[in-house]
């Protein structure tokens, strides 16, 4: 599951993962929508943009634990470096 508001980042990450490994990537721009569908999706891993706007990363982690407390989901938090 990839949660990022930037469609260019989503496209790049999905293309990279699919072409290199064949991994199925589910994309979402809203962390709240992603959390709402998480139990049905059952992702192996969540890639999360550190700069998401609806909730902080800390809030996301707490909400994630409440959705499916018996299941561990790995979360990788990343950020796009600013262009200078």
mmCIF file of C-alpha atoms in Angstrom:
data_model
loop_
_atom_site.group_PDB
_atom_site.id
_atom_site.type_symbol
_atom_site.label_atom_id
_atom_site.label_comp_id
_atom_site.label_asym_id
_atom_site.label_seq_id
_atom_site.Cartn_x
_atom_site.Cartn_y
_atom_site.Cartn_z
ATOM 1 C CA UNK A 1 0.000 0.000 0.000
ATOM 2 C CA UNK A 2 1.457 3.335 -1.089
ATOM 3 C CA UNK A 3 0.114 6.491 0.566
ATOM 4 C CA UNK A 4 1.334 9.666 -1.083
ATOM 5 C CA UNK A 5 -0.419 12.812 -2.301
ATOM 6 C CA UNK A 6 1.917 13.349 -5.268
ATOM 7 C CA UNK A 7 0.787 11.410 -8.367
ATOM 8 C CA UNK A 8 4.297 11.615 -9.841
ATOM 9 C CA UNK A 9 5.773 9.898 -6.790
ATOM 10 C CA UNK A 10 2.999 7.298 -6.847
ATOM 11 C CA UNK A 11 3.659 6.535 -10.508
ATOM 12 C CA UNK A 12 7.436 6.300 -10.004
ATOM 13 C CA UNK A 13 7.208 4.002 -6.972
ATOM 14 C CA UNK A 14 4.547 1.782 -8.524
ATOM 15 C CA UNK A 15 6.463 1.490 -11.792
ATOM 16 C CA UNK A 16 9.707 0.691 -9.960
ATOM 17 C CA UNK A 17 8.166 -1.980 -7.741
ATOM 18 C CA UNK A 18 6.114 -3.585 -10.501
ATOM 19 C CA UNK A 19 8.821 -3.664 -13.124
ATOM 20 C CA UNK A 20 11.551 -4.902 -10.776
ATOM 21 C CA UNK A 21 9.605 -7.364 -8.640
ATOM 22 C CA UNK A 22 6.056 -7.726 -9.967
ATOM 23 C CA UNK A 23 4.674 -6.509 -6.640
ATOM 24 C CA UNK A 24 1.064 -5.331 -6.721
ATOM 25 C CA UNK A 25 0.840 -1.735 -5.519
ATOM 26 C CA UNK A 26 -2.357 -0.242 -4.145
ATOM 27 C CA UNK A 27 -2.240 3.557 -4.263
ATOM 28 C CA UNK A 28 -4.043 5.991 -2.016
ATOM 29 C CA UNK A 29 -3.666 9.752 -1.632
ATOM 30 C CA UNK A 30 -5.592 9.969 1.640
ATOM 31 C CA UNK A 31 -4.277 8.276 4.794
ATOM 32 C CA UNK A 32 -7.796 8.263 6.258
ATOM 33 C CA UNK A 33 -9.203 6.473 3.189
ATOM 34 C CA UNK A 34 -6.294 4.043 3.293
ATOM 35 C CA UNK A 35 -6.958 3.277 6.957
ATOM 36 C CA UNK A 36 -10.681 2.791 6.249
ATOM 37 C CA UNK A 37 -9.918 0.101 3.657
ATOM 38 C CA UNK A 38 -6.892 -1.423 5.345
ATOM 39 C CA UNK A 39 -8.592 -4.457 6.861
ATOM 40 C CA UNK A 40 -9.912 -5.532 3.474
ATOM 41 C CA UNK A 41 -6.661 -4.762 1.629
ATOM 42 C CA UNK A 42 -4.379 -6.634 4.055
ATOM 43 C CA UNK A 43 -1.137 -5.202 2.651
ATOM 44 C CA UNK A 44 2.203 -6.758 3.488
ATOM 45 C CA UNK A 45 3.807 -3.346 3.759
ATOM 46 C CA UNK A 46 2.765 0.313 3.845
ATOM 47 C CA UNK A 47 4.862 3.024 2.197
ATOM 48 C CA UNK A 48 3.929 6.325 3.808
ATOM 49 C CA UNK A 49 4.917 9.885 2.922
ATOM 50 C CA UNK A 50 6.130 11.643 6.074
ATOM 51 C CA UNK A 51 4.511 14.883 4.885
ATOM 52 C CA UNK A 52 0.914 13.610 4.722
ATOM 53 C CA UNK A 53 -1.573 16.328 5.609
ATOM 54 C CA UNK A 54 -4.646 14.676 7.147
ATOM 55 C CA UNK A 55 -2.855 13.052 10.079
ATOM 56 C CA UNK A 56 0.672 12.962 11.458
ATOM 57 C CA UNK A 57 2.731 9.809 11.068
ATOM 58 C CA UNK A 58 2.361 9.187 14.797
ATOM 59 C CA UNK A 59 -1.441 9.422 14.523
ATOM 60 C CA UNK A 60 -1.374 7.113 11.508
ATOM 61 C CA UNK A 61 0.587 4.486 13.447
ATOM 62 C CA UNK A 62 -1.854 4.633 16.375
ATOM 63 C CA UNK A 63 -4.885 4.341 14.085
ATOM 64 C CA UNK A 64 -3.225 1.481 12.209
ATOM 65 C CA UNK A 65 -2.741 -0.466 15.446
ATOM 66 C CA UNK A 66 -6.415 -0.008 16.372
ATOM 67 C CA UNK A 67 -7.721 -1.288 13.031
ATOM 68 C CA UNK A 68 -6.169 -4.732 13.221
ATOM 69 C CA UNK A 69 -4.330 -5.074 16.554
ATOM 70 C CA UNK A 70 -3.408 -8.728 16.081
ATOM 71 C CA UNK A 71 -1.671 -8.205 12.757
ATOM 72 C CA UNK A 72 1.759 -6.686 12.237
ATOM 73 C CA UNK A 73 2.181 -4.469 9.192
ATOM 74 C CA UNK A 74 5.583 -3.078 8.280
ATOM 75 C CA UNK A 75 5.555 0.653 7.553
ATOM 76 C CA UNK A 76 8.266 2.495 5.663
ATOM 77 C CA UNK A 77 8.135 6.256 6.040
ATOM 78 C CA UNK A 78 9.827 8.324 3.361
ATOM 79 C CA UNK A 79 10.006 11.846 2.088
ATOM 80 C CA UNK A 80 10.866 13.587 -1.127
ATOM 81 C CA UNK A 81 13.927 15.767 -0.654
ATOM 82 C CA UNK A 82 13.350 19.416 -1.605
ATOM 83 C CA UNK A 83 14.921 20.644 -4.826
ATOM 84 C CA UNK A 84 17.600 23.297 -4.384
#
